Amino acid sequence: TYASMKKLYMAEIEGELSTVKIALTRLMRLHQIVCGHLPDDNGAVHPVKSNRIHALMEILEGTAGQVIIWANYRESIFAIKKAIIDEYGAEQVLTYFGDTSDDERALVKEVFFRGNDTKGYRFLIANQAAGGFGLNLTGATTAIYFSNDYDNEKRTQSEARNFRIGQVEPVTYIDLVSRGTVDEKIIK
């Protein structure tokens, strides 16, 4: 799917049919395919075969303590949450993105602040735009980037959520990158 869509998009971009808006949309669509879903022009989202969730779950098996998983797309957040619930249970995961209720946001701030994890939550799935600024998440010592974007400021700020004053543990950052895809360009 990725290779055929890339070929189609490159033909559009190199032809006279393209605008900057179209080119950027096509890059985002390629990234969404890598992340396991593809929205069509009517707004419907279609799952796409991807090993990214499987790779994430393998990484989670090898982690201890609290983990933040950063994901750009709502569909990714929903898929990650389902996989974690299936493996670890609903009482282990919270989210922090545009659809997150005020009550759950307050709970995230309480649970993922160092020393306040009395409720047993291990995983936080967050969007960098919503959770990457202003939070103190020093309770987590692992941050996994399920997906990145081209905004380095969001990346820097999201990393700073774990590594703040009061963090006494080393913090591990892990990026999921699909070789030969737009992921490599984003990381660069």
PDB file of C-alpha atoms in Angstrom:
ATOM      1  CA  THR A   1       0.000   0.000   0.000  1.00  0.00           C
ATOM      2  CA  TYR A   2       2.727   2.470   1.001  1.00  0.00           C
ATOM      3  CA  ALA A   3       4.795   1.865  -2.149  1.00  0.00           C
ATOM      4  CA  SER A   4       1.828   2.183  -4.512  1.00  0.00           C
ATOM      5  CA  MET A   5       0.529   5.326  -2.788  1.00  0.00           C
ATOM      6  CA  LYS A   6       4.026   6.844  -2.778  1.00  0.00           C
ATOM      7  CA  LYS A   7       4.352   6.206  -6.520  1.00  0.00           C
ATOM      8  CA  LEU A   8       0.957   7.802  -7.173  1.00  0.00           C
ATOM      9  CA  TYR A   9       1.666  10.797  -4.942  1.00  0.00           C
ATOM     10  CA  MET A  10       5.116  11.372  -6.450  1.00  0.00           C
ATOM     11  CA  ALA A  11       3.569  11.405  -9.919  1.00  0.00           C
ATOM     12  CA  GLU A  12       1.073  14.030  -8.724  1.00  0.00           C
ATOM     13  CA  ILE A  13       3.718  16.139  -7.000  1.00  0.00           C
ATOM     14  CA  GLU A  14       6.111  16.037  -9.969  1.00  0.00           C
ATOM     15  CA  GLY A  15       3.310  16.826 -12.413  1.00  0.00           C
ATOM     16  CA  GLU A  16       1.499  20.051 -12.920  1.00  0.00           C
ATOM     17  CA  LEU A  17      -1.410  18.886 -10.752  1.00  0.00           C
ATOM     18  CA  SER A  18       0.314  19.697  -7.487  1.00  0.00           C
ATOM     19  CA  THR A  19       0.237  22.615  -5.101  1.00  0.00           C
ATOM     20  CA  VAL A  20       2.079  22.988  -1.819  1.00  0.00           C
ATOM     21  CA  LYS A  21      -1.126  22.089   0.012  1.00  0.00           C
ATOM     22  CA  ILE A  22      -1.521  18.895  -2.018  1.00  0.00           C
ATOM     23  CA  ALA A  23       2.127  17.948  -1.521  1.00  0.00           C
ATOM     24  CA  LEU A  24       1.904  18.399   2.258  1.00  0.00           C
ATOM     25  CA  THR A  25      -1.358  16.458   2.392  1.00  0.00           C
ATOM     26  CA  ARG A  26       0.244  13.608   0.454  1.00  0.00           C
ATOM     27  CA  LEU A  27       3.213  13.506   2.851  1.00  0.00           C
ATOM     28  CA  MET A  28       0.799  13.350   5.780  1.00  0.00           C
ATOM     29  CA  ARG A  29      -1.169  10.545   4.083  1.00  0.00           C
ATOM     30  CA  LEU A  30       2.044   8.533   3.621  1.00  0.00           C
ATOM     31  CA  HIS A  31       2.812   9.032   7.307  1.00  0.00           C
ATOM     32  CA  GLN A  32      -0.683   7.918   8.263  1.00  0.00           C
ATOM     33  CA  ILE A  33      -0.254   4.746   6.189  1.00  0.00           C
ATOM     34  CA  VAL A  34       2.966   3.979   8.074  1.00  0.00           C
ATOM     35  CA  CYS A  35       1.050   4.515  11.328  1.00  0.00           C
ATOM     36  CA  GLY A  36      -1.611   1.983  10.323  1.00  0.00           C
ATOM     37  CA  HIS A  37      -4.552   3.948   8.944  1.00  0.00           C
ATOM     38  CA  LEU A  38      -5.587   6.023   5.965  1.00  0.00           C
ATOM     39  CA  PRO A  39      -8.434   8.537   5.875  1.00  0.00           C
ATOM     40  CA  ASP A  40     -10.158   8.893   2.519  1.00  0.00           C
ATOM     41  CA  ASP A  41     -11.369  12.139   0.984  1.00  0.00           C
ATOM     42  CA  ASN A  42     -14.804  11.620   2.588  1.00  0.00           C
ATOM     43  CA  GLY A  43     -13.383  11.454   6.120  1.00  0.00           C
ATOM     44  CA  ALA A  44     -13.755   7.693   6.607  1.00  0.00           C
ATOM     45  CA  VAL A  45     -10.703   6.039   8.161  1.00  0.00           C
ATOM     46  CA  HIS A  46      -9.486   2.716   6.826  1.00  0.00           C
ATOM     47  CA  PRO A  47      -7.084   0.444   8.700  1.00  0.00           C
ATOM     48  CA  VAL A  48      -3.866  -0.366   6.834  1.00  0.00           C
ATOM     49  CA  LYS A  49      -1.634  -3.344   7.552  1.00  0.00           C
ATOM     50  CA  SER A  50       1.200  -2.154   9.770  1.00  0.00           C
ATOM     51  CA  ASN A  51       3.540  -3.779  12.259  1.00  0.00           C
ATOM     52  CA  ARG A  52       3.850  -0.614  14.316  1.00  0.00           C
ATOM     53  CA  ILE A  53       1.404  -1.623  17.074  1.00  0.00           C
ATOM     54  CA  HIS A  54       3.071  -5.048  17.304  1.00  0.00           C
ATOM     55  CA  ALA A  55       6.515  -3.399  17.578  1.00  0.00           C
ATOM     56  CA  LEU A  56       5.196  -1.051  20.274  1.00  0.00           C
ATOM     57  CA  MET A  57       3.768  -3.938  22.297  1.00  0.00           C
ATOM     58  CA  GLU A  58       7.108  -5.784  22.107  1.00  0.00           C
ATOM     59  CA  ILE A  59       8.873  -2.690  23.434  1.00  0.00           C
ATOM     60  CA  LEU A  60       6.334  -2.333  26.257  1.00  0.00           C
ATOM     61  CA  GLU A  61       7.059  -5.917  27.355  1.00  0.00           C
ATOM     62  CA  GLY A  62      10.631  -4.854  28.064  1.00  0.00           C
ATOM     63  CA  THR A  63       9.828  -1.693  30.016  1.00  0.00           C
ATOM     64  CA  ALA A  64       9.327  -1.184  33.714  1.00  0.00           C
ATOM     65  CA  GLY A  65       7.500   1.646  35.430  1.00  0.00           C
ATOM     66  CA  GLN A  66       5.429   4.313  33.791  1.00  0.00           C
ATOM     67  CA  VAL A  67       5.601   4.911  30.034  1.00  0.00           C
ATOM     68  CA  ILE A  68       4.423   7.795  27.871  1.00  0.00           C
ATOM     69  CA  ILE A  69       3.517   6.951  24.283  1.00  0.00           C
ATOM     70  CA  TRP A  70       3.388   9.973  21.988  1.00  0.00           C
ATOM     71  CA  ALA A  71       1.175   9.636  18.905  1.00  0.00           C
ATOM     72  CA  ASN A  72       0.093  12.238  16.359  1.00  0.00           C
ATOM     73  CA  TYR A  73      -3.219  10.823  15.176  1.00  0.00           C
ATOM     74  CA  ARG A  74      -6.477  10.071  16.996  1.00  0.00           C
ATOM     75  CA  GLU A  75      -6.762   6.750  15.160  1.00  0.00           C
ATOM     76  CA  SER A  76      -3.322   5.762  16.449  1.00  0.00           C
ATOM     77  CA  ILE A  77      -4.272   6.729  19.998  1.00  0.00           C
ATOM     78  CA  PHE A  78      -7.423   4.583  19.794  1.00  0.00           C
ATOM     79  CA  ALA A  79      -5.512   1.607  18.331  1.00  0.00           C
ATOM     80  CA  ILE A  80      -2.737   1.847  20.928  1.00  0.00           C
ATOM     81  CA  LYS A  81      -5.256   2.129  23.762  1.00  0.00           C
ATOM     82  CA  LYS A  82      -7.127  -0.956  22.528  1.00  0.00           C
ATOM     83  CA  ALA A  83      -3.898  -2.975  22.281  1.00  0.00           C
ATOM     84  CA  ILE A  84      -2.837  -1.959  25.802  1.00  0.00           C
ATOM     85  CA  ILE A  85      -6.272  -2.708  27.248  1.00  0.00           C
ATOM     86  CA  ASP A  86      -6.256  -6.129  25.555  1.00  0.00           C
ATOM     87  CA  GLU A  87      -2.809  -6.923  26.986  1.00  0.00           C
ATOM     88  CA  TYR A  88      -2.706  -5.122  30.351  1.00  0.00           C
ATOM     89  CA  GLY A  89      -6.269  -4.063  31.206  1.00  0.00           C
ATOM     90  CA  ALA A  90      -8.178  -0.771  31.126  1.00  0.00           C
ATOM     91  CA  GLU A  91      -6.961   0.217  34.595  1.00  0.00           C
ATOM     92  CA  GLN A  92      -3.407   0.546  33.242  1.00  0.00           C
ATOM     93  CA  VAL A  93      -3.889   3.262  30.588  1.00  0.00           C
ATOM     94  CA  LEU A  94      -4.844   6.931  30.389  1.00  0.00           C
ATOM     95  CA  THR A  95      -4.960   9.299  27.416  1.00  0.00           C
ATOM     96  CA  TYR A  96      -4.222  12.976  26.951  1.00  0.00           C
ATOM     97  CA  PHE A  97      -5.358  14.470  23.633  1.00  0.00           C
ATOM     98  CA  GLY A  98      -8.105  16.706  22.256  1.00  0.00           C
ATOM     99  CA  ASP A  99     -10.956  14.333  23.211  1.00  0.00           C
ATOM    100  CA  THR A 100      -9.713  13.718  26.764  1.00  0.00           C
ATOM    101  CA  SER A 101     -12.148  14.864  29.447  1.00  0.00           C
ATOM    102  CA  ASP A 102     -11.141  17.421  32.061  1.00  0.00           C
ATOM    103  CA  ASP A 103     -11.411  14.732  34.756  1.00  0.00           C
ATOM    104  CA  GLU A 104      -9.015  12.395  32.933  1.00  0.00           C
ATOM    105  CA  ARG A 105      -6.602  15.292  32.269  1.00  0.00           C
ATOM    106  CA  ALA A 106      -6.541  16.047  36.002  1.00  0.00           C
ATOM    107  CA  LEU A 107      -5.940  12.362  36.737  1.00  0.00           C
ATOM    108  CA  VAL A 108      -3.011  12.290  34.274  1.00  0.00           C
ATOM    109  CA  LYS A 109      -1.426  15.282  36.017  1.00  0.00           C
ATOM    110  CA  GLU A 110      -1.795  13.542  39.381  1.00  0.00           C
ATOM    111  CA  VAL A 111      -0.731  10.031  38.385  1.00  0.00           C
ATOM    112  CA  PHE A 112       2.271  10.817  36.168  1.00  0.00           C
ATOM    113  CA  PHE A 113       3.842  13.369  38.495  1.00  0.00           C
ATOM    114  CA  ARG A 114       6.744  11.707  40.334  1.00  0.00           C
ATOM    115  CA  GLY A 115       5.655  10.045  43.546  1.00  0.00           C
ATOM    116  CA  ASN A 116       1.924  10.402  42.998  1.00  0.00           C
ATOM    117  CA  ASP A 117       1.206   7.078  41.292  1.00  0.00           C
ATOM    118  CA  THR A 118      -1.086   5.622  43.922  1.00  0.00           C
ATOM    119  CA  LYS A 119      -3.646   4.416  41.384  1.00  0.00           C
ATOM    120  CA  GLY A 120      -1.408   2.000  39.443  1.00  0.00           C
ATOM    121  CA  TYR A 121      -1.627   3.455  35.927  1.00  0.00           C
ATOM    122  CA  ARG A 122       1.388   2.479  33.848  1.00  0.00           C
ATOM    123  CA  PHE A 123       0.737   3.905  30.400  1.00  0.00           C
ATOM    124  CA  LEU A 124      -0.126   7.355  29.112  1.00  0.00           C
ATOM    125  CA  ILE A 125      -0.961   7.789  25.433  1.00  0.00           C
ATOM    126  CA  ALA A 126      -0.689  11.455  24.517  1.00  0.00           C
ATOM    127  CA  ASN A 127      -0.694  13.764  21.545  1.00  0.00           C
ATOM    128  CA  GLN A 128       2.243  16.188  21.453  1.00  0.00           C
ATOM    129  CA  ALA A 129      -0.005  19.118  20.578  1.00  0.00           C
ATOM    130  CA  ALA A 130      -2.186  18.600  23.674  1.00  0.00           C
ATOM    131  CA  GLY A 131       0.214  17.046  26.177  1.00  0.00           C
ATOM    132  CA  GLY A 132       3.589  18.282  25.056  1.00  0.00           C
ATOM    133  CA  PHE A 133       3.451  21.655  26.791  1.00  0.00           C
ATOM    134  CA  GLY A 134       3.205  22.571  30.459  1.00  0.00           C
ATOM    135  CA  LEU A 135       2.748  19.126  32.031  1.00  0.00           C
ATOM    136  CA  ASN A 136       5.080  17.635  34.607  1.00  0.00           C
ATOM    137  CA  LEU A 137       5.235  13.910  33.807  1.00  0.00           C
ATOM    138  CA  THR A 138       8.365  13.003  35.757  1.00  0.00           C
ATOM    139  CA  GLY A 139       6.775   9.789  37.013  1.00  0.00           C
ATOM    140  CA  ALA A 140       7.514   8.191  33.638  1.00  0.00           C
ATOM    141  CA  THR A 141      11.062   7.269  32.741  1.00  0.00           C
ATOM    142  CA  THR A 142      10.320   5.937  29.249  1.00  0.00           C
ATOM    143  CA  ALA A 143       8.888   7.948  26.361  1.00  0.00           C
ATOM    144  CA  ILE A 144       8.049   6.164  23.127  1.00  0.00           C
ATOM    145  CA  TYR A 145       7.379   8.162  19.977  1.00  0.00           C
ATOM    146  CA  PHE A 146       4.857   6.063  18.066  1.00  0.00           C
ATOM    147  CA  SER A 147       4.834   8.856  15.498  1.00  0.00           C
ATOM    148  CA  ASN A 148       6.575  12.196  15.077  1.00  0.00           C
ATOM    149  CA  ASP A 149       5.920  15.234  12.943  1.00  0.00           C
ATOM    150  CA  TYR A 150       8.074  17.906  11.359  1.00  0.00           C
ATOM    151  CA  ASP A 151       7.696  20.329  14.291  1.00  0.00           C
ATOM    152  CA  ASN A 152      10.901  20.068  16.320  1.00  0.00           C
ATOM    153  CA  GLU A 153       9.519  22.414  18.989  1.00  0.00           C
ATOM    154  CA  LYS A 154       6.749  19.922  19.802  1.00  0.00           C
ATOM    155  CA  ARG A 155       9.339  17.151  20.063  1.00  0.00           C
ATOM    156  CA  THR A 156      11.601  19.188  22.343  1.00  0.00           C
ATOM    157  CA  GLN A 157       8.696  20.209  24.555  1.00  0.00           C
ATOM    158  CA  SER A 158       7.317  16.666  24.788  1.00  0.00           C
ATOM    159  CA  GLU A 159      10.749  15.356  25.832  1.00  0.00           C
ATOM    160  CA  ALA A 160      10.853  18.027  28.502  1.00  0.00           C
ATOM    161  CA  ARG A 161       7.648  16.638  30.078  1.00  0.00           C
ATOM    162  CA  ASN A 162       9.679  13.725  31.497  1.00  0.00           C
ATOM    163  CA  PHE A 163      12.961  15.447  32.004  1.00  0.00           C
ATOM    164  CA  ARG A 164      12.073  18.284  34.351  1.00  0.00           C
ATOM    165  CA  ILE A 165      13.260  19.555  37.711  1.00  0.00           C
ATOM    166  CA  GLY A 166      12.563  16.750  40.137  1.00  0.00           C
ATOM    167  CA  GLN A 167      13.419  13.954  37.716  1.00  0.00           C
ATOM    168  CA  VAL A 168      15.962  11.770  39.502  1.00  0.00           C
ATOM    169  CA  GLU A 169      15.890   8.781  37.146  1.00  0.00           C
ATOM    170  CA  PRO A 170      17.401   8.470  33.678  1.00  0.00           C
ATOM    171  CA  VAL A 171      14.821   8.897  30.915  1.00  0.00           C
ATOM    172  CA  THR A 172      14.808   6.634  27.849  1.00  0.00           C
ATOM    173  CA  TYR A 173      13.428   7.941  24.547  1.00  0.00           C
ATOM    174  CA  ILE A 174      12.470   5.475  21.805  1.00  0.00           C
ATOM    175  CA  ASP A 175      11.342   6.324  18.264  1.00  0.00           C
ATOM    176  CA  LEU A 176       9.415   3.892  16.073  1.00  0.00           C
ATOM    177  CA  VAL A 177      10.710   4.407  12.535  1.00  0.00           C
ATOM    178  CA  SER A 178       9.774   2.428   9.428  1.00  0.00           C
ATOM    179  CA  ARG A 179      12.776   2.130   7.134  1.00  0.00           C
ATOM    180  CA  GLY A 180      12.475   3.553   3.655  1.00  0.00           C
ATOM    181  CA  THR A 181       9.464   5.717   4.524  1.00  0.00           C
ATOM    182  CA  VAL A 182       8.613   9.302   5.339  1.00  0.00           C
ATOM    183  CA  ASP A 183       9.454   8.422   8.978  1.00  0.00           C
ATOM    184  CA  GLU A 184      13.156   8.719   8.136  1.00  0.00           C
ATOM    185  CA  LYS A 185      12.665  12.184   6.671  1.00  0.00           C
ATOM    186  CA  ILE A 186      10.734  13.325   9.729  1.00  0.00           C
ATOM    187  CA  ILE A 187      13.441  12.099  12.120  1.00  0.00           C
ATOM    188  CA  LYS A 188      16.123  13.928  10.101  1.00  0.00           C
TER     189      LYS A 188
END
